Coordinates of C-alpha atoms and ligand atoms in Angstrom, one line a residue:
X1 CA 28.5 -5.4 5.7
X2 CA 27.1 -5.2 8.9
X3 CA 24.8 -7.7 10.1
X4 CA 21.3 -7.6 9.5
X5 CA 19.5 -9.2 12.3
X6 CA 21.8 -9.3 15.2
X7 CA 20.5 -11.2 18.8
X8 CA 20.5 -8.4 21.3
X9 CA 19.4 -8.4 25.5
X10 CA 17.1 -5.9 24.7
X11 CA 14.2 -8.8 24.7
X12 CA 15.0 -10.7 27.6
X13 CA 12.8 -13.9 28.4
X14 CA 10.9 -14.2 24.7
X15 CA 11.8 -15.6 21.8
X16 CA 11.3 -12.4 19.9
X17 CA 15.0 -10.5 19.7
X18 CA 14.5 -7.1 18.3
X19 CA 15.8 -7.3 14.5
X20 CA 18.2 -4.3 13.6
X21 CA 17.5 -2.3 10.0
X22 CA 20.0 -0.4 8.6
X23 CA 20.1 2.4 5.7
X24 CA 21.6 0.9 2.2
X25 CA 23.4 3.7 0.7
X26 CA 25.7 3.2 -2.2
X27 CA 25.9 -0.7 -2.0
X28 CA 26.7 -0.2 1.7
X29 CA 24.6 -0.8 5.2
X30 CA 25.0 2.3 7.6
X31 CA 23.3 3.7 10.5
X32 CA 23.3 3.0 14.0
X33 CA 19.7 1.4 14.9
X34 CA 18.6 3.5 18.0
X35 CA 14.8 3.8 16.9
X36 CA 12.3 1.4 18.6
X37 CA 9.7 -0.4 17.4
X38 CA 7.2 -1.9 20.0
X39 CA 5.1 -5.2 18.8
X40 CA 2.3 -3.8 18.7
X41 CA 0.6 -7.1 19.6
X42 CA 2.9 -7.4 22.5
X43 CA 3.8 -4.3 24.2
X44 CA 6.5 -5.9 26.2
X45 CA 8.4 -6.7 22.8
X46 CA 10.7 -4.4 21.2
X47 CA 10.3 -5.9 17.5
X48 CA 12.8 -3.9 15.8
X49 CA 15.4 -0.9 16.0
X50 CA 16.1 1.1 13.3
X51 CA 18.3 4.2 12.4
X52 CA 16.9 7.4 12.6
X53 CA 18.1 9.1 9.3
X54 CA 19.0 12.6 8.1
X55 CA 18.6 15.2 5.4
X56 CA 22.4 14.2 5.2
X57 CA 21.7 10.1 4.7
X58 CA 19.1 11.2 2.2
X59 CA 21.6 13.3 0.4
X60 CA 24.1 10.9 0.3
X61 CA 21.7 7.9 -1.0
X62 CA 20.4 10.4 -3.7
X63 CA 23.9 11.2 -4.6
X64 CA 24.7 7.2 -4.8
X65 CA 22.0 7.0 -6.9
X66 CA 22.7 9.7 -9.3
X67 CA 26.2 8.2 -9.6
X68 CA 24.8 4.4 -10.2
X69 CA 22.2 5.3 -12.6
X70 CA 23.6 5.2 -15.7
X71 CA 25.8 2.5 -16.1
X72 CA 22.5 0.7 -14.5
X73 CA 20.8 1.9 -17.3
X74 CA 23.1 0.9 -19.8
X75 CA 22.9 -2.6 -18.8
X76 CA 20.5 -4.6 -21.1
X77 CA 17.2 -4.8 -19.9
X78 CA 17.1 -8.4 -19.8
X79 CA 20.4 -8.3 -17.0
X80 CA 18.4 -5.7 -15.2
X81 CA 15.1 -8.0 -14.9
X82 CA 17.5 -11.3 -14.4
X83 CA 18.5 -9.5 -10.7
X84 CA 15.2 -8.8 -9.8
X85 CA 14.3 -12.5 -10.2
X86 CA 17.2 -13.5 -8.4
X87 CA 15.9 -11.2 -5.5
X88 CA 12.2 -12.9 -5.9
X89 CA 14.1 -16.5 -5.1
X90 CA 15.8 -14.8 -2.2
X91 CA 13.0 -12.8 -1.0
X92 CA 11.5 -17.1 -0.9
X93 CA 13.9 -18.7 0.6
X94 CA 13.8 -16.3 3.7
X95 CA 9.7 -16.1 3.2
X96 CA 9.3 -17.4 6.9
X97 CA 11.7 -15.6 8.9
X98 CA 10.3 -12.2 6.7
X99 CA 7.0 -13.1 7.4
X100 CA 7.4 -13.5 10.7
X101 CA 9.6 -9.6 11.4
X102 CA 6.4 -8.7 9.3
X103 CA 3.8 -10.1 12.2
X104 CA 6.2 -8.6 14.6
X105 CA 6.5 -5.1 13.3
X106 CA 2.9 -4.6 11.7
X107 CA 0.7 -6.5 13.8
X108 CA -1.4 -8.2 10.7
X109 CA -1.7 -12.1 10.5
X110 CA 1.0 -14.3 9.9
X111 CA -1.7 -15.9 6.4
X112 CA -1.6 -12.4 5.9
X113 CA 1.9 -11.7 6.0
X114 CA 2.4 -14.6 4.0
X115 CA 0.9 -13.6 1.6
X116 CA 2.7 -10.4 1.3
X117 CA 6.0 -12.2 1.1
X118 CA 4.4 -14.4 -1.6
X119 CA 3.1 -10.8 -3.4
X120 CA 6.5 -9.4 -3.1
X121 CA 8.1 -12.2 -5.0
X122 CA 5.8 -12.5 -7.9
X123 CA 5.9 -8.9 -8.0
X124 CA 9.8 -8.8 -8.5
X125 CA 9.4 -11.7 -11.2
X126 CA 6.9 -10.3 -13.2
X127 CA 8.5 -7.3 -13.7
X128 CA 12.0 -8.7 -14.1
X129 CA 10.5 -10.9 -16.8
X130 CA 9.5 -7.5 -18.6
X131 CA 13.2 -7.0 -19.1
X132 CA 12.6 -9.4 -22.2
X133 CA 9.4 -7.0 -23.3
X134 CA 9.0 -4.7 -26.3
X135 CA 8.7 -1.6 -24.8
X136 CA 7.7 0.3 -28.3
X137 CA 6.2 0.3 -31.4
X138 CA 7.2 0.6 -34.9
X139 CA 4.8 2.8 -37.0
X140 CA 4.6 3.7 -40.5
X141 CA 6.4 7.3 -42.1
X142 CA 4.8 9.4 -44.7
X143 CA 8.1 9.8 -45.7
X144 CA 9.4 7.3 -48.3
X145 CA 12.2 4.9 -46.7
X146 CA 11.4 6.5 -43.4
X147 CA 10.5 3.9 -40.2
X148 CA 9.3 5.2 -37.2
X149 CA 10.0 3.6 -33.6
X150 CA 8.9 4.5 -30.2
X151 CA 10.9 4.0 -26.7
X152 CA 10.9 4.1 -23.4
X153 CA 13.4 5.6 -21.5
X154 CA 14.3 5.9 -17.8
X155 CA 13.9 9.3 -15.9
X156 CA 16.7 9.2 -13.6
X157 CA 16.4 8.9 -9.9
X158 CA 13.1 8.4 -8.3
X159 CA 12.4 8.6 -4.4
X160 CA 9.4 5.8 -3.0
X161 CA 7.9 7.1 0.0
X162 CA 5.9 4.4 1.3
X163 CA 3.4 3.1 4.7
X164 CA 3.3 0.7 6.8
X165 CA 0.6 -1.2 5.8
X166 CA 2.1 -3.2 3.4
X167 CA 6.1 -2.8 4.1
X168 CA 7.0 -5.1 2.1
X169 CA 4.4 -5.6 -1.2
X170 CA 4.5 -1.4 -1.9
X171 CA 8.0 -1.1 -2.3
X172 CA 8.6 -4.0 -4.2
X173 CA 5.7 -3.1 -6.4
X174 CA 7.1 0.4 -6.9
X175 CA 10.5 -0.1 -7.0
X176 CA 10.8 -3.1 -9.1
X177 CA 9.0 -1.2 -12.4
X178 CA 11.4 1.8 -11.9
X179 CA 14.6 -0.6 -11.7
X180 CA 13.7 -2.7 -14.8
X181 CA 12.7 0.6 -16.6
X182 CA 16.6 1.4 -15.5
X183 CA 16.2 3.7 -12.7
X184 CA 17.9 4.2 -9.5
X185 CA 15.5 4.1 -6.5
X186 CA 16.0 5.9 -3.0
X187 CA 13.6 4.4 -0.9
X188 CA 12.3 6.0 2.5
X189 CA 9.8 3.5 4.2
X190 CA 7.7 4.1 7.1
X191 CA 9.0 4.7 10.6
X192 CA 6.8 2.0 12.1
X193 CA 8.1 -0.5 9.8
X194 CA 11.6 -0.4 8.9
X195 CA 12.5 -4.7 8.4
X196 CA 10.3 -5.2 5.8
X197 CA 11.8 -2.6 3.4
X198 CA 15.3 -4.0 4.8
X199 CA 14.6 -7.4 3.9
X200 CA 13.5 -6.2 0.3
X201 CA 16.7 -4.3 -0.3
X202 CA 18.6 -7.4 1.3
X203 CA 17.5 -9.8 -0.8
X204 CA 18.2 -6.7 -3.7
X205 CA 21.8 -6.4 -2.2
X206 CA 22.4 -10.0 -2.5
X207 CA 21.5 -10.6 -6.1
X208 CA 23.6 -8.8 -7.2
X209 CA 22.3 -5.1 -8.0
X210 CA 24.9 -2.9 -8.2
X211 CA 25.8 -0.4 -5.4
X212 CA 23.8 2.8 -5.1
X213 CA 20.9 1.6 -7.7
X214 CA 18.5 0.6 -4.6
X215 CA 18.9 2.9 -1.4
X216 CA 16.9 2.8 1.5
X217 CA 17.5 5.5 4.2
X218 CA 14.7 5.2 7.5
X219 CA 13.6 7.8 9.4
X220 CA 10.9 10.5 9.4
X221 CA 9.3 11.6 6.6
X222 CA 9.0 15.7 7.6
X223 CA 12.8 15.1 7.8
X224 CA 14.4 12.6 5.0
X225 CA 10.9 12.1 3.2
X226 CA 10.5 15.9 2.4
X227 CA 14.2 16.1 1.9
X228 CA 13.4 13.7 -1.0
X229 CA 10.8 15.3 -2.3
X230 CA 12.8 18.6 -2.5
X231 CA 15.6 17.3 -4.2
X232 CA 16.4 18.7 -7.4
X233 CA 18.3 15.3 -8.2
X234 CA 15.0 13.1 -7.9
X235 CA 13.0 13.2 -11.0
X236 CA 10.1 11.5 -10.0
X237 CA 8.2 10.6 -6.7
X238 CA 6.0 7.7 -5.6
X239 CA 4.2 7.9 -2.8
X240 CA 1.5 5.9 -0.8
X241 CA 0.2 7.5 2.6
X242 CA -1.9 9.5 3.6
X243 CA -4.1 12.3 1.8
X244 CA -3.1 14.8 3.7
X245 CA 1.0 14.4 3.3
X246 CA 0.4 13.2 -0.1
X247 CA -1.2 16.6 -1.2
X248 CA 1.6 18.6 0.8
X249 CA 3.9 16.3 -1.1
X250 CA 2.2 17.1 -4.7
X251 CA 2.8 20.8 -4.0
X252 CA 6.7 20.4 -4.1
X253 CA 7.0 17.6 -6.8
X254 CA 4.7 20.4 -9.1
X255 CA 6.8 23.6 -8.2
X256 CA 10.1 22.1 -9.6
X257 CA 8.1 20.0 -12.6
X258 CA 9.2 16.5 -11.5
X259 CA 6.5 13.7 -12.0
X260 CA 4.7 12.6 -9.1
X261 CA 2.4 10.1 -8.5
X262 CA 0.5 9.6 -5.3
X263 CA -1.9 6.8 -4.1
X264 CA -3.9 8.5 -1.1
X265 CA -6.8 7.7 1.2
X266 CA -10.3 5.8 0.2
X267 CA -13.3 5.7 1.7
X268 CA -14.7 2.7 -0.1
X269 CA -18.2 1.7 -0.7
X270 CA -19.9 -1.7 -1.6
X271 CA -24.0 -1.4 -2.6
X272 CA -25.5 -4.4 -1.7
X273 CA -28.9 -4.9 -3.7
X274 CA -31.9 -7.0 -2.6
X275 CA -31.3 -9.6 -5.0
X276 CA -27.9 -10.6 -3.4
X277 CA -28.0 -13.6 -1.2
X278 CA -27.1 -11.9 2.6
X279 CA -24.3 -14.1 3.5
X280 CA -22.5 -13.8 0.4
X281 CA -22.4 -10.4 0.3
X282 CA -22.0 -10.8 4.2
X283 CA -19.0 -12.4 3.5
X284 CA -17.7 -10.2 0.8
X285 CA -18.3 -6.8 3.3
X286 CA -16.7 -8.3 6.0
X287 CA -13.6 -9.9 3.9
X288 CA -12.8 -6.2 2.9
X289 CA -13.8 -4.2 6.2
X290 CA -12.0 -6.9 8.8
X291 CA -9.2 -8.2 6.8
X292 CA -6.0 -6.8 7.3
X293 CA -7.8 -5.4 10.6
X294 CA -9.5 -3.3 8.1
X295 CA -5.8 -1.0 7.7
X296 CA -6.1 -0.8 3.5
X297 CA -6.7 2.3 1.3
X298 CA -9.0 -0.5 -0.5
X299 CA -11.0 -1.8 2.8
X300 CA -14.3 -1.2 2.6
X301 CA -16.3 1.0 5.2
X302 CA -19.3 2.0 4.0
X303 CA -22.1 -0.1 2.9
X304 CA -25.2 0.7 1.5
X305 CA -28.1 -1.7 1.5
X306 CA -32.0 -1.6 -0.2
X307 CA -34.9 -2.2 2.1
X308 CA -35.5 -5.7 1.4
X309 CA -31.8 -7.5 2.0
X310 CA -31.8 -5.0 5.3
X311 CA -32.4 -7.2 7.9
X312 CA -30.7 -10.6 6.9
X313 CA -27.7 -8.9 5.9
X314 CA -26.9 -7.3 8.9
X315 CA -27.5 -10.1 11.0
X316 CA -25.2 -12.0 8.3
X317 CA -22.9 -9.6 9.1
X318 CA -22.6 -8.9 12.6
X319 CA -22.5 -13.0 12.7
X320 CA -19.4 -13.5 10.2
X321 CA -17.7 -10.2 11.9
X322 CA -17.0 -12.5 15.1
X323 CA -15.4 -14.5 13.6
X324 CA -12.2 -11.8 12.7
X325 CA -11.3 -12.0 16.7
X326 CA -7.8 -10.1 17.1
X327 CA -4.9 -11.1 18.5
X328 CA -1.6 -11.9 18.3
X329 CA -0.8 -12.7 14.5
X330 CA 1.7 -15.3 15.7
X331 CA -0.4 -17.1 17.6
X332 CA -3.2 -17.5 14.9
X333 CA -5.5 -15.0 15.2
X334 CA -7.8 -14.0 12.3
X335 CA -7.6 -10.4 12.9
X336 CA -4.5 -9.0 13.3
X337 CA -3.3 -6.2 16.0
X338 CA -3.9 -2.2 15.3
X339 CA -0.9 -0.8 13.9
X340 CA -0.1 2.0 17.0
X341 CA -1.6 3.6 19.7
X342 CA -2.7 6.5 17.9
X343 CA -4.6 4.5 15.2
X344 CA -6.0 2.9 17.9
X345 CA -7.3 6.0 19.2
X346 CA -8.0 7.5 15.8
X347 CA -10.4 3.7 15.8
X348 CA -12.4 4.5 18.8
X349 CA -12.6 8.0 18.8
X350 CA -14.7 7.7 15.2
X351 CA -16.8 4.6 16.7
X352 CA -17.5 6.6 20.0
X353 CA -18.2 10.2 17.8
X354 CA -20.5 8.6 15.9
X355 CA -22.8 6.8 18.3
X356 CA -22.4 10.1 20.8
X357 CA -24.3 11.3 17.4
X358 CA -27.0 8.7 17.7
X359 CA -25.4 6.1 15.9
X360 CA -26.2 2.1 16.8
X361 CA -23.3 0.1 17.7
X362 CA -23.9 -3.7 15.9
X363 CA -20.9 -5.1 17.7
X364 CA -17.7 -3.8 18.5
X365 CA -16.6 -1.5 20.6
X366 CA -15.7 2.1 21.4
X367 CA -12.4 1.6 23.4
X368 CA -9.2 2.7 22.7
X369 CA -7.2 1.4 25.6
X370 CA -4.5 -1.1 25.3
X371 CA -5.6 -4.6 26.3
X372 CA -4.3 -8.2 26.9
X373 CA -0.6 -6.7 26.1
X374 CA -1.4 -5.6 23.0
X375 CA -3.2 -3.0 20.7
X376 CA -6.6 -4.5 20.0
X377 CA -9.7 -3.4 18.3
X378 CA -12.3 -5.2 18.1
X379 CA -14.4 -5.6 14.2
X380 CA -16.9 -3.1 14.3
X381 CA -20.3 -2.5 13.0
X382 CA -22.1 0.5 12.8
X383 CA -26.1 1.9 11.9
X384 CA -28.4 4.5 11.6
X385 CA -26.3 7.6 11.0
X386 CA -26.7 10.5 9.1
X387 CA -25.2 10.3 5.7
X388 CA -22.8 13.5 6.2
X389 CA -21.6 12.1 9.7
X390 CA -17.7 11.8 10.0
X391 CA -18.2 8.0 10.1
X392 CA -19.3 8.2 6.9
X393 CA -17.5 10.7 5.0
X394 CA -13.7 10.3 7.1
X395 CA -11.2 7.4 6.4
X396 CA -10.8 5.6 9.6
X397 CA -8.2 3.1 8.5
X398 CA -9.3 0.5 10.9
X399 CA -12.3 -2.3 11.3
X400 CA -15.5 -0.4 11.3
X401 CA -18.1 -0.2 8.9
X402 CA -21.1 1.7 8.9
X403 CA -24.2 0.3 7.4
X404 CA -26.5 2.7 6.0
X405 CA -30.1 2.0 3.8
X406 CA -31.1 3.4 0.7
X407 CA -34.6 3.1 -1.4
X408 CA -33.4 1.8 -4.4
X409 CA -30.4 1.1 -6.7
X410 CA -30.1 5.0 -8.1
X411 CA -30.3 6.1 -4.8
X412 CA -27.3 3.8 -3.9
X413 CA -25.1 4.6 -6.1
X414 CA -25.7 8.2 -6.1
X415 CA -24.6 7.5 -2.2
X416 CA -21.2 5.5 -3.2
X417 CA -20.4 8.2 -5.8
X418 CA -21.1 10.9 -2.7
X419 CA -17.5 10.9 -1.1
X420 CA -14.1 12.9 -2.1
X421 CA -12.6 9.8 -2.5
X422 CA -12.7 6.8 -5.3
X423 CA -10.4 4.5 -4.8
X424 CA -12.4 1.4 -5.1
X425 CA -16.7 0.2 -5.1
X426 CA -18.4 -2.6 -5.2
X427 CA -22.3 -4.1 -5.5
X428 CA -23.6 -7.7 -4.8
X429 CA -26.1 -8.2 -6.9
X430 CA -27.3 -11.1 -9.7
X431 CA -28.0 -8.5 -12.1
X432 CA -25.9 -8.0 -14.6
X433 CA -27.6 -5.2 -16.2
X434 CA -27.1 -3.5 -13.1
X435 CA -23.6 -4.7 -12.5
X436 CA -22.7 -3.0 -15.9
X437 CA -24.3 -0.1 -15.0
X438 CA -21.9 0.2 -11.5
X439 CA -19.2 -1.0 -13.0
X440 CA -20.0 2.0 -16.1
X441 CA -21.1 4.9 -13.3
X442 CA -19.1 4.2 -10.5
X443 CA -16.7 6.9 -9.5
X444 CA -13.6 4.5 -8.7
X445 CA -10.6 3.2 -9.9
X446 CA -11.2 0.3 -9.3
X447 CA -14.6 -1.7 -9.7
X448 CA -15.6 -5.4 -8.0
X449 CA -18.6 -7.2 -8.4
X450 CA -19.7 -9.8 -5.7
X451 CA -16.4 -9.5 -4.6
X452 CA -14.5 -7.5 -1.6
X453 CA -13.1 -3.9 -2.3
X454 CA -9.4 -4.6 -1.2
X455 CA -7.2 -7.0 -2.9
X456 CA -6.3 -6.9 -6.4
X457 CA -3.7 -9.2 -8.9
X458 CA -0.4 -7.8 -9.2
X459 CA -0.8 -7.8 -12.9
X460 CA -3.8 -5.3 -13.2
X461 CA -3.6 -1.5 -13.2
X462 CA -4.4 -0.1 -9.6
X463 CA -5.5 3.3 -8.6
X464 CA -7.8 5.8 -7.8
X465 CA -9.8 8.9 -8.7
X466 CA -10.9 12.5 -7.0
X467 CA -8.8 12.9 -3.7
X468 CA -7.9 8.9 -3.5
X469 CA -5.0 9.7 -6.0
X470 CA -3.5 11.5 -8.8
X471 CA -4.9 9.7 -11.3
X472 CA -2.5 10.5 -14.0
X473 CA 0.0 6.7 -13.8
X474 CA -1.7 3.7 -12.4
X475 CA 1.1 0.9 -10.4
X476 CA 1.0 -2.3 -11.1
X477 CA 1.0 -4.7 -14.1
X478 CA 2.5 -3.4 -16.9
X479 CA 0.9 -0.5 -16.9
X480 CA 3.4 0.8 -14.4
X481 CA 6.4 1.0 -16.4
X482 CA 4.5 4.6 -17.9
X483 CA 5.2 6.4 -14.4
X484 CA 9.0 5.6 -14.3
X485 CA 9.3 6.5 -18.3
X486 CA 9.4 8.9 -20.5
X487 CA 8.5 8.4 -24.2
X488 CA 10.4 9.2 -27.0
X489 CA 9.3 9.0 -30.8
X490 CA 12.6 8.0 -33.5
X491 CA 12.1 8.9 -37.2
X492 CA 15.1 6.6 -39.0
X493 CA 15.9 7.5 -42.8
X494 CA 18.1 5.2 -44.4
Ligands
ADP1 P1 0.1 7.0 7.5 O1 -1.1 7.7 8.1 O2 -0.2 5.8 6.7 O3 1.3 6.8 8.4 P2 1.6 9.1 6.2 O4 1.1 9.9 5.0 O5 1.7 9.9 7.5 O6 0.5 8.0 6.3 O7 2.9 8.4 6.0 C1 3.2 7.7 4.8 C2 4.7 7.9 4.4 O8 4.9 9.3 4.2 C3 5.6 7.5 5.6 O9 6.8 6.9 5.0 C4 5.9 8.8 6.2 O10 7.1 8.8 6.9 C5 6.0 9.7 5.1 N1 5.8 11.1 5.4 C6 5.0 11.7 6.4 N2 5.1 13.0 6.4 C7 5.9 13.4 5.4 C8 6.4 14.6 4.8 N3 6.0 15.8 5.4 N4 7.2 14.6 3.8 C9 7.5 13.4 3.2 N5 7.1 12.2 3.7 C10 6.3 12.2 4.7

């Protein structure tokens, strides 16, 4: 096996040697790891170097994966589940040196990175410990000495196409279902971070899963992602990204009839009502607009606020949004770095569109340029625009909210429900008539009251409506298992 973080010159002076990921194809680590990635914290640093895969490596892996399958399957489910947990104790014991290629690749907060090492692992032990589930029923026959059961059986091979934002958390939480379900998995995670996904199918590697039942092959996704998608092989395809690719995606998956299931862009919107106390719901806006540098399908970025809370909120706010200062994730900071130089752009371009459209800037800033070393964006609040601006109606995918007022409650949640997105919504308010009624009218997936949009237990189903996802499987909790299954119905006569 070739080694999986190697020292190299290429860092010379810090203490930050790039990391090398390799492909994991049929129980074996291949590629030659020529792709850089820059911290993007610390343009100076080259955090990683990663293989830059082919139609040909994603052939292979699927082929591996077609070969591993069934005897995978075959295995009681229980065995199946019992390497998974022994991957979640791995995936702990390296938690800080994980965390930390995490900072380095991503840019978000080492708590936050944390975090998603700690997310990882209870992710792989819940769903190992489903190995001991009932996965069926028993119902009663018409017929006389007739029982009827009901199963769950795996699909095949599935590809997980997966982002950066959460390299390590998304493809544990999709490919642990579809390996305790029995599946193989050919995994193709995001150019910009290829050690997190290496470190998930490391700790895989070393517990023991057999060779070719978890794959991972880097590279670009108009190359080995759409080879994926288009192979006949692959009988199922999980994807998280963007809206765009995800619907592009969806078009191939439905012309050859293989499930799909894609978790897409948000735009998500908390109401906050004139009963809320301002610093609470403060606090609960800027949680989910700031944290994670604001880079989550679930952050918020709209907020919609009644006449009377107005004022004290958006002080509250622009107050607590000082506080999320970026920098360096390894050195502290609350906020973390902006992914790349393009998202950085993407960042100011919407915060300067929007006040060239009359827009008032709260705090943050406009500028898309580099600065102290690293690719910073400061948390941004926005006012007074028109409800149809971009700002409004456009996922950004970094730290800017816009703050808009409406008359009354119907009013705002006509506004929430006013997007092509619903991933997730939320309201601050003390009443729990109208808490009900949001949580009842809301156009989401998923619903929070007095609490942020992003963030959500491992053990409850997650997903969105309209153009936010495909809303036919949700991930997560048990609820997941459906996706990477297909049911089957047994009438036994005896
Ligand atoms: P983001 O804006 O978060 O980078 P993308 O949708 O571009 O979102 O990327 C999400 C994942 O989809 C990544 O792993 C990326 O490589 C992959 N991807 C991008 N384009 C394609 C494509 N044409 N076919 C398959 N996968 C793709």
């Amino acid at each position: 096996m070739t080694s999986f973080t190697t020292e190299t010159p290429r860092n010379p002076g810090t203490a930050a040697p790039p990391a090398l990921a390799h492909h994991l194809i049929g129980g074996s680590w291949a590629g030659e790891p020529s792709v850089e990635r820059r911290n993007p914290a610390r343009l100076d640093q080259i955090a990683a170097l990663s293989p830059a895969g082919t139609a040909a490596d994603a052939d292979t892996a699927v082929a591996a994966a077609v070969r591993a399958q069934p005897a995978w399957a075959s295995l009681p489910a229980p065995a199946r589940g019992a390497i998974l947990i022994k991957a979640a104790s791995l995936l702990e014991e390296r938690a800080e040196g994980i965390a930390t290629d995490l900072v380095r690749e991503e840019g978000k907060t080492l708590a936050e990175a944390s975090g998603e090492v700690r997310r990882a692992t209870d992710v792989l032990r819940f769903f190992g410990s489903l190995g001991w589930a009932a996965s069926g029923e028993v119902l009663p026959s018409s017929l006389p000495g007739t029982t009827v059961t009901t199963r769950r059986e795996p699909l095949g091979v599935f590809a997980l196409i997966t982002p950066w934002n959460f390299p390590l958390a998304i493809p544990a939480w999709k490919a642990a279902p579809a390996l305790v379900a029995g599946n193989a998995v050919v995994l193709k995670p995001a150019e910009l971070t290829p050690l997190s996904a290496t470190h998930l199918a490391r700790a895989l590697h070393d517990a023991g899963l057999p060779a070719g039942v978890f794959n991972v092959v880097h590279g670009k996704g108009r190359v080995v992602g759409e080879a994926l998608a288009r192979d006949g092989r692959v009988a199922g395809l999980s994807f998280t990204g963007s809206t765009a690719v995800g619907l592009h995606l969806n078009g191939i998956l439905d012309a050859r009839r293989a499930r799909v299931q894609l978790e897409m862009g948000g735009k998500n919107a908390v109401l906050v009502l004139d009963d809320a106390a301002p610093q609470a719901a403060a606090a609960v806006v800027a949680a989910g607009a700031f944290g994670l540098t604001g880079q989550a399908c679930t952050a918020t970025s709209r907020v919609y606020v009644t006449p009377g809370v107005r004022g004290e909120f958006v002080d509250a706010l622009v107050h607590q949004a000082a506080a999320y200062a970026p920098g360096d994730g390894l050195d502290g900071a609350r906020m973390g770095a902006v992914v790349s130089e393009a998202q950085l752009r993407q960042d100011a371009a919407a915060v300067r569109g929007a006040v060239e459209r009359g827009a008032r800037l709260l705090t943050g800033t406009d500028d898309g340029e580099p600065s102290r070393g690293g690719l910073f964006f400061l948390p941004t609040v926005l006012a007074d625009v028109d409800a149809d601006d971009p700002v409004v109606t456009d996922e950004i995918f970094g730290p800017v909210v816009v703050v808009l007022e409406v008359p009354d409650y119907e009013a705002g949640l006509a506004s929430v429900n006013a997007s092509r997105y619903g991933l997730t919504a939320g309201i601050c308010t003390d009443s729990l008539a109208l808490a009900t009624d949001f949580a009842e009218r809301a156009q989401a997936g998923v619903v929070k009251v007095n609490r942020p949009t992003s963030g959500l237990d491992l053990n409850v189903p997650f997903g969105g409506i309209k153009d936010s996802s495909t809303n036919t499987f949700r991930e997560q909790g048990r609820t997941a298992i459906e996706f990477y299954t297909w049911g089957k119905t047994v009438y036994l006569g005896v």
